[in-house]
Tab-separated table of C-alpha atoms in Angstrom:
chain	number	residue	atom	x	y	z
P	154	MET	CA	-0.565	0.162	0.128
P	155	PHE	CA	1.412	3.546	-0.881
P	156	PHE	CA	0.986	6.073	1.216
P	157	SER	CA	2.448	9.533	0.388
P	158	SER	CA	3.669	13.040	2.752
P	159	LYS	CA	3.227	11.845	6.826
P	160	VAL	CA	0.758	14.227	9.059
P	161	LEU	CA	1.365	15.095	12.620
P	162	LEU	CA	-1.922	15.571	14.548
P	163	TYR	CA	-0.670	17.990	17.408
P	164	VAL	CA	-3.203	17.054	20.851
P	165	ARG	CA	-3.861	19.788	22.799
P	166	LYS	CA	-5.916	20.448	26.449
P	167	ASN	CA	-9.090	22.663	23.630
P	168	LYS	CA	-7.889	21.323	19.811
P	169	LEU	CA	-6.655	19.007	17.861
P	170	GLU	CA	-4.028	20.539	15.478
P	171	VAL	CA	-2.705	18.473	12.129
P	172	PHE	CA	0.303	19.803	9.836
P	173	LEU	CA	0.574	19.216	6.990
P	174	ASN	CA	2.735	20.280	3.464
P	175	GLY	CA	3.223	23.612	5.681
P	176	LYS	CA	-0.510	23.797	6.269
P	177	ARG	CA	-2.109	24.028	9.532
P	178	ASP	CA	-5.913	23.639	10.911
P	179	GLU	CA	-7.569	23.207	13.871
P	180	VAL	CA	-10.520	21.538	15.331
P	181	GLU	CA	-11.865	23.148	18.628
P	182	PHE	CA	-13.169	20.786	21.015
P	183	PRO	CA	-16.276	21.507	23.305
P	184	PRO	CA	-16.251	21.791	26.909
P	185	LYS	CA	-18.517	20.200	27.897
P	186	VAL	CA	-16.858	16.751	25.415
P	187	PHE	CA	-13.002	17.320	25.903
P	188	GLN	CA	-12.174	19.107	29.359
P	189	ASN	CA	-9.231	18.923	31.917
P	190	ILE	CA	-7.387	15.780	29.712
P	191	GLU	CA	-10.510	14.069	30.499
P	192	ILE	CA	-13.347	12.927	27.404
P	193	LEU	CA	-16.169	13.201	28.716
P	194	ASP	CA	-18.557	12.188	25.556
P	195	SER	CA	-16.733	9.967	24.322
P	196	GLY	CA	-18.718	9.159	21.588
P	197	SER	CA	-19.533	13.228	20.067
P	198	PHE	CA	-15.113	13.390	20.677
P	199	GLU	CA	-14.772	10.365	18.186
P	200	LYS	CA	-17.427	12.041	15.342
P	201	LEU	CA	-16.408	15.326	16.324
P	202	VAL	CA	-12.385	14.250	15.422
P	203	GLY	CA	-13.391	11.777	12.809
P	204	GLU	CA	-15.846	14.554	10.536
P	205	PHE	CA	-12.765	17.006	10.599
P	206	LEU	CA	-10.515	14.191	9.378
P	207	ALA	CA	-12.913	13.365	6.955
P	208	GLY	CA	-13.735	16.848	6.270
P	209	MET	CA	-9.487	17.571	4.913
P	210	LYS	CA	-10.007	14.423	2.138
P	211	LEU	CA	-7.086	13.014	2.669
P	212	SER	CA	-6.705	8.895	2.228
P	213	LYS	CA	-4.305	6.602	2.623
P	214	LYS	CA	-2.115	9.084	5.281
P	215	LYS	CA	1.341	8.190	7.636
P	216	ALA	CA	0.845	10.036	10.806
P	217	VAL	CA	2.414	10.969	14.195
P	218	ILE	CA	0.130	11.660	17.338
P	219	LEU	CA	2.293	14.576	19.398
P	220	LEU	CA	1.307	15.195	23.231
P	221	SER	CA	1.684	18.566	24.194
P	222	ASP	CA	2.673	19.382	27.611
P	223	GLU	CA	-1.208	20.082	28.322
P	224	ILE	CA	-2.234	16.436	27.578
P	225	THR	CA	0.917	14.994	29.565
P	226	PHE	CA	2.514	14.640	33.095
P	227	HIS	CA	5.957	14.412	33.320
P	228	LYS	CA	8.939	13.559	36.597
P	229	SER	CA	12.291	12.720	36.371
P	230	ILE	CA	13.753	10.020	39.095
P	231	PRO	CA	16.881	8.388	39.951
P	232	ALA	CA	17.857	4.876	38.078
P	233	VAL	CA	18.622	3.375	41.120
P	234	GLU	CA	17.443	-0.151	42.113
P	235	ALA	CA	14.972	-1.701	40.359
P	236	ASP	CA	12.444	-2.863	43.618
P	237	LYS	CA	12.826	1.734	44.638
P	238	VAL	CA	12.354	2.461	41.025
P	239	ALA	CA	8.533	0.981	41.296
P	240	THR	CA	8.648	2.652	44.253
P	241	MET	CA	8.681	5.993	42.974
P	242	THR	CA	6.398	4.959	39.499
P	243	GLN	CA	3.865	4.322	41.734
P	244	THR	CA	4.112	7.164	44.135
P	245	PHE	CA	4.543	9.107	40.380
P	246	LEU	CA	1.379	7.575	38.512
P	247	ASP	CA	-1.222	7.541	41.832
P	248	SER	CA	-0.495	11.544	41.139
P	249	VAL	CA	-2.153	11.234	37.812
P	250	PRO	CA	-5.732	12.993	38.165
P	251	PHE	CA	-6.860	9.894	35.790
P	252	ASP	CA	-8.691	6.395	36.489
P	253	PRO	CA	-5.637	3.969	36.365
P	254	GLN	CA	-7.105	2.346	33.402
P	255	THR	CA	-6.622	4.836	31.542
P	256	VAL	CA	-3.178	6.067	32.197
P	257	ALA	CA	-0.945	5.068	29.097
P	258	LEU	CA	3.253	5.037	30.840
P	259	LYS	CA	6.114	5.670	29.329
P	260	LYS	CA	9.349	5.278	31.008
P	261	LEU	CA	13.340	6.667	29.310
P	262	GLN	CA	16.104	6.115	30.693
P	263	SER	CA	19.862	8.744	29.665
P	264	GLY	CA	22.134	7.949	31.771
P	265	ASP	CA	21.840	8.000	35.634
P	266	GLN	CA	17.762	8.737	35.031
P	267	ILE	CA	14.539	8.361	34.230
P	268	LEU	CA	11.972	9.808	32.566
P	269	LEU	CA	8.641	9.163	33.766
P	270	LEU	CA	5.665	10.525	31.399
P	271	ALA	CA	1.846	9.899	31.898
P	272	THR	CA	-1.087	10.882	29.984
P	273	ASN	CA	-4.809	9.344	29.411
P	274	LYS	CA	-4.787	6.672	26.792
P	275	GLU	CA	-8.158	7.341	25.581
P	276	VAL	CA	-7.510	10.474	23.710
P	277	TYR	CA	-4.663	9.040	20.932
P	278	GLU	CA	-7.190	5.291	20.456
P	279	ILE	CA	-10.342	7.197	19.715
P	280	LEU	CA	-7.522	8.799	17.067
P	281	LEU	CA	-5.992	5.566	16.062
P	282	ARG	CA	-9.598	3.867	15.455
P	283	VAL	CA	-10.308	7.135	13.993
P	284	THR	CA	-7.681	7.143	10.912
P	285	ASP	CA	-8.291	3.821	10.902
P	286	ASN	CA	-10.924	4.479	9.911
P	287	LEU	CA	-8.974	6.672	7.393
P	288	ASP	CA	-7.332	4.119	5.890
P	289	TRP	CA	-4.760	5.868	7.537
P	290	LYS	CA	-1.436	4.239	9.356
P	291	ILE	CA	-0.222	5.562	12.686
P	292	LEU	CA	3.350	5.724	13.199
P	293	SER	CA	3.884	7.162	16.985
P	294	VAL	CA	2.846	8.610	19.966
P	295	ILE	CA	4.742	10.773	21.165
P	296	PRO	CA	5.166	13.720	23.657
P	297	LEU	CA	5.740	17.035	22.714
P	298	THR	CA	8.166	17.461	26.281
P	299	VAL	CA	10.638	15.453	24.759
P	300	PHE	CA	11.113	17.619	21.636
P	301	LYS	CA	11.149	20.133	23.678
P	302	GLU	CA	14.485	21.300	24.589
P	303	LYS	CA	16.225	20.128	21.236
P	304	LEU	CA	14.144	23.107	18.979
P	305	GLY	CA	14.225	25.333	21.461
P	306	LEU	CA	10.623	25.541	22.616
P	307	SER	CA	9.215	27.273	25.547
P	308	ASP	CA	5.738	26.911	24.862
P	309	ASP	CA	3.193	24.843	23.521
P	310	VAL	CA	2.621	26.396	19.820
P	311	LEU	CA	4.432	25.302	17.205
P	312	ASP	CA	4.738	26.259	13.533
P	313	SER	CA	5.217	24.330	11.002
P	314	GLY	CA	8.411	24.549	10.075
P	315	VAL	CA	9.205	22.505	14.066
P	316	ALA	CA	6.291	19.769	13.415
P	317	ARG	CA	8.365	19.049	10.732
P	318	ARG	CA	11.490	18.721	12.333
P	319	ILE	CA	9.475	16.700	14.777
P	320	LEU	CA	8.225	14.077	11.537
P	321	SER	CA	11.982	14.081	10.730
P	322	ASP	CA	13.868	13.127	13.984
P	323	LYS	CA	13.206	9.301	13.249
P	324	LYS	CA	15.096	8.655	16.591
P	325	LEU	CA	13.407	10.692	19.147
P	326	ILE	CA	9.827	9.138	17.801
P	327	THR	CA	11.488	5.551	18.472
P	328	LEU	CA	12.460	5.356	21.935
P	329	SER	CA	9.407	8.496	23.145
P	330	ASP	CA	6.503	6.433	21.736
P	331	PHE	CA	3.381	5.353	23.686
P	332	LEU	CA	3.263	2.569	20.979
P	333	SER	CA	6.187	0.853	22.766
P	334	SER	CA	6.392	-1.158	25.814
P	335	GLY	CA	9.487	-0.678	28.062
P	336	VAL	CA	12.102	1.737	30.171
P	337	ASP	CA	13.325	3.041	26.428
P	338	LYS	CA	16.874	4.305	26.101
P	339	PRO	CA	19.568	4.308	23.131
P	340	GLN	CA	21.345	2.038	22.394
P	341	LYS	CA	24.481	0.254	22.269
P	342	ASN	CA	25.630	-1.715	18.847
P	343	GLY	CA	26.856	-4.712	19.736
P	344	SER	CA	30.270	-6.757	19.060
P	345	PRO	CA	30.632	-7.205	15.199
P	346	LEU	CA	32.208	-10.440	15.826
P	347	THR	CA	29.531	-10.996	17.927
P	348	ALA	CA	26.510	-11.102	15.253
P	349	ILE	CA	28.881	-12.419	12.524
P	350	VAL	CA	29.331	-15.402	14.365
P	351	ILE	CA	25.219	-15.618	14.582
P	352	PHE	CA	24.808	-14.801	11.786
P	353	ILE	CA	26.919	-17.856	9.713
P	354	PHE	CA	24.843	-20.156	13.213
P	355	VAL	CA	21.744	-19.475	11.632
P	356	LEU	CA	22.524	-19.656	8.260
P	357	LEU	CA	24.111	-22.943	8.946
P	358	ILE	CA	20.515	-24.284	10.796
P	359	ILE	CA	18.434	-22.291	7.332
P	360	SER	CA	20.955	-24.405	4.802
P	361	GLY	CA	20.194	-27.844	6.691
P	362	LEU	CA	16.532	-27.418	7.557
P	363	THR	CA	16.305	-26.182	3.830
P	364	PHE	CA	18.114	-29.096	2.599
P	365	GLU	CA	16.223	-31.579	4.661
P	366	ALA	CA	12.668	-30.201	3.143
P	367	ILE	CA	13.775	-30.940	-1.073
P	368	LYS	CA	14.451	-33.740	0.470
P	369	LEU	CA	11.035	-35.085	2.133
P	370	GLY	CA	9.387	-33.250	-0.847
P	371	VAL	CA	8.762	-30.460	2.562
P	372	ILE	CA	8.984	-27.145	-0.833
P	373	LYS	CA	10.680	-27.652	-4.203
P	374	ASN	CA	14.116	-27.418	-4.663
P	375	PRO	CA	14.587	-23.918	-6.728
P	376	VAL	CA	16.685	-24.777	-9.043
P	377	PRO	CA	16.269	-27.497	-11.388
P	378	TYR	CA	18.774	-28.461	-12.063
P	379	LEU	CA	19.966	-29.760	-9.279
P	380	LYS	CA	18.253	-32.237	-8.201
P	381	ASN	CA	21.418	-35.011	-8.386
P	382	LEU	CA	22.099	-33.088	-4.461
P	383	VAL	CA	19.577	-34.524	-3.769
P	384	GLY	CA	19.603	-37.769	-5.047
P	385	GLY	CA	17.053	-36.973	-8.114
P	386	ASP	CA	16.807	-36.237	-11.596
P	387	SER	CA	19.686	-34.277	-12.719
P	388	LYS	CA	18.418	-33.573	-16.238
P	389	LYS	CA	19.967	-29.830	-17.978
P	390	ALA	CA	18.574	-26.686	-17.565
P	391	PRO	CA	17.358	-25.336	-19.938
P	392	GLU	CA	19.079	-22.386	-21.615
P	393	LYS	CA	17.612	-18.626	-21.274
P	394	LYS	CA	17.127	-17.454	-25.536
P	395	VAL	CA	19.693	-14.742	-25.990
P	396	SER	CA	18.997	-11.736	-27.499
P	397	GLN	CA	21.978	-9.910	-29.821
P	398	GLU	CA	22.492	-8.026	-27.433
P	399	GLY	CA	23.674	-10.631	-24.742
P	400	THR	CA	20.938	-10.159	-22.452
P	401	SER	CA	17.829	-12.632	-22.026
P	402	SER	CA	14.350	-12.488	-23.285
P	403	ALA	CA	12.758	-12.100	-20.155
P	404	GLU	CA	15.915	-9.140	-19.137
P	405	GLU	CA	14.126	-8.061	-21.849
P	406	LYS	CA	11.024	-7.374	-21.436
P	407	SER	CA	11.669	-5.720	-17.752
P	408	SER	CA	11.721	-2.144	-17.179
P	409	SER	CA	14.035	0.286	-16.380
P	410	HIS	CA	12.417	-0.359	-12.165
P	411	SER	CA	12.679	-3.762	-12.873
P	412	ALA	CA	15.312	-3.817	-9.224
P	413	SER	CA	13.447	-1.376	-7.797
P	414	LEU	CA	12.016	-1.985	-4.547
P	415	PRO	CA	8.191	-1.749	-3.324
P	416	GLY	CA	6.971	0.997	-2.161
P	417	ASP	CA	6.388	0.475	1.093
P	418	ALA	CA	9.739	-2.183	1.351
P	419	TRP	CA	11.635	1.751	0.237
P	420	GLU	CA	11.286	4.295	3.258
P	421	ARG	CA	12.071	7.217	2.183
P	422	GLY	CA	13.882	8.250	6.029
P	423	ASP	CA	16.510	5.936	5.430
P	424	ALA	CA	17.428	7.931	1.531
P	425	LYS	CA	20.275	9.527	1.024
P	426	VAL	CA	19.693	12.508	-1.226
P	427	GLN	CA	22.256	15.444	-2.401
P	428	VAL	CA	20.551	18.684	-3.191
P	429	LEU	CA	22.611	20.856	-5.629
P	430	ASN	CA	21.683	24.420	-6.523
P	431	GLY	CA	22.298	24.813	-10.030
P	432	SER	CA	20.327	28.164	-10.435
P	433	GLY	CA	21.972	30.821	-8.149
P	434	VAL	CA	19.094	32.061	-6.535
P	435	ALA	CA	19.591	31.682	-2.139
P	436	GLY	CA	18.031	29.277	-0.225
P	437	GLN	CA	16.519	27.219	-3.419
P	438	ALA	CA	18.362	24.396	-2.971
P	439	ALA	CA	16.592	24.453	1.468
P	440	LYS	CA	13.859	25.193	-0.221
P	441	VAL	CA	13.596	21.365	-1.803
P	442	ARG	CA	15.362	20.467	1.339
P	443	ASP	CA	11.250	20.983	2.710
P	444	ILE	CA	9.905	19.303	-0.009
P	445	LEU	CA	11.830	16.165	0.983
P	446	VAL	CA	11.005	16.548	4.388
P	447	GLU	CA	7.049	17.471	3.733
P	448	LEU	CA	7.102	13.768	2.082
P	449	GLY	CA	8.913	12.189	4.223
P	450	TYR	CA	12.681	11.772	3.517
P	451	ASP	CA	15.593	12.601	6.733
P	452	GLU	CA	16.696	15.474	7.146
P	453	ALA	CA	19.603	14.791	8.444
P	454	ASN	CA	20.537	12.793	5.465
P	455	ILE	CA	19.658	15.352	2.916
P	456	GLU	CA	23.273	16.605	1.652
P	457	LEU	CA	23.157	20.360	0.043
P	458	GLY	CA	25.461	21.981	-1.927
P	459	ASN	CA	26.126	23.801	-5.591
P	460	ALA	CA	26.549	23.333	-9.152
P	461	THR	CA	26.585	25.238	-11.918
P	462	GLY	CA	23.330	24.010	-13.371
P	463	SER	CA	21.887	24.869	-17.738
P	464	GLY	CA	17.825	26.015	-16.617
P	465	GLU	CA	16.588	22.517	-15.868
P	466	THR	CA	15.477	20.949	-12.777
P	467	VAL	CA	17.508	17.500	-13.145
P	468	VAL	CA	16.885	14.873	-10.351
P	469	ILE	CA	19.159	12.016	-10.490
P	470	PHE	CA	17.667	8.292	-9.476
P	471	SER	CA	19.392	5.356	-8.058
P	472	LYS	CA	18.321	1.723	-9.742
P	473	LYS	CA	16.741	0.560	-6.075
P	474	VAL	CA	13.710	3.502	-6.204
P	475	PRO	CA	10.960	2.467	-7.025
P	476	GLY	CA	8.937	4.418	-9.964
P	477	GLU	CA	6.272	5.307	-7.827
P	478	ILE	CA	8.954	7.234	-5.338
P	479	ARG	CA	10.108	9.435	-8.135
P	480	ASP	CA	7.374	10.199	-10.116
P	481	GLU	CA	5.638	11.678	-6.893
P	482	LEU	CA	8.997	13.303	-6.413
P	483	ILE	CA	8.986	14.891	-9.817
P	484	ALA	CA	5.147	16.187	-9.500
P	485	GLU	CA	6.151	16.779	-6.546
P	486	LEU	CA	8.681	19.638	-7.968
P	487	GLU	CA	6.468	20.405	-10.997
P	488	LYS	CA	4.828	22.794	-8.447
P	489	THR	CA	7.510	24.824	-7.908
P	490	PHE	CA	9.925	24.354	-11.112
P	491	ALA	CA	8.957	25.010	-14.572
P	492	ASP	CA	11.553	22.496	-16.424
P	493	VAL	CA	11.202	19.313	-14.197
P	494	THR	CA	13.889	15.806	-16.280
P	495	MET	CA	13.920	12.276	-14.324
P	496	GLN	CA	17.225	10.805	-15.257
P	497	GLU	CA	18.603	7.116	-13.897
P	498	ASP	CA	22.449	6.798	-12.093
P	499	THR	CA	24.654	4.596	-14.265
P	500	ALA	CA	27.571	5.502	-11.968
P	501	ASP	CA	26.833	3.758	-8.427
P	502	ASN	CA	26.957	7.180	-5.942
P	503	GLU	CA	26.565	6.786	-2.810
P	504	PHE	CA	23.161	9.489	-3.003
P	505	ASP	CA	19.541	7.345	-3.603
P	506	VAL	CA	18.847	10.501	-5.228
P	507	ILE	CA	20.425	13.955	-6.604
P	508	ILE	CA	18.965	17.552	-7.440
P	509	THR	CA	19.964	19.433	-9.008
P	510	THR	CA	17.705	22.481	-9.530
P	511	GLY	CA	16.837	24.813	-12.313
P	512	LEU	CA	14.628	27.801	-12.902
P	513	ALA	CA	11.644	27.939	-11.212
P	514	SER	CA	8.376	28.261	-11.960
P	515	SER	CA	7.814	32.062	-11.668
P	516	GLN	CA	11.098	32.771	-13.896
């Protein structure tokens, strides 16, 4: 299934704000429906949010739910013995003014401190139901408080730029997600030797099981002409028909995107992108970077630079970029630039996408 750029659903004490493609929209919660971080009328709350999001006419979206400090509680405690941590955690939970059955707890450990976070899970559970009905996919439910210091925020007011930076911080989103459980802390890299030994061990087990399965006929031999390895027929495999150019007929029929992964398997956030300002217009590369981030690319993986351009915007894709991803990016760039052309990388560059900007549509 294909999803376009991510949406940020920002829940505040009296409203829901939606950030998408540099735009912001909102719906306010009536006091008789939602007040003091409690849902007083769940049916009306769900209907209100559902009709609001449906009215935006968005489908198949990926979204992140962000909880403001206005609707979350947090406290730092020392990372000491487990029983003491449990006691301090329970004391914290007892101070949260909700029914214990509705409290969601998240623990984040950093050094010798543990940050306890709590919220009313009924709020985001209703959002999960509403978005599921709209065929959206909620990636995470995260608290704003863990982003404040990094983003230099002093209050709960967000703009599109801050929303974009939050969505691009994949590591912090993963660590603070209420939808995951346990005490989360930064992961240390394991020993490379240990990883290699485990990989070889697993590979040997899989190979042995596969060999036995082929012998017993549980699975078919994936290479028929190697049947003699398991006591079967050793007939020679039929040869491929080769064209005058030296490629098989099957290869001739495949498109230039045949090596690409499906859109679901290829993550924009993992792609390495280089944006080169080829027009000389100040800030143009940064503008393209913002477009990429809105589409779901990770800002940390986008490199900016300058180049001598020809007036047209040229986008070079590596072979592994799916066709649908290429079309999406080209269509988005055509909203800004007058002449956009697409090429396929033949030099195996380190970047998955290289964009050299040209003249804007208005120039």
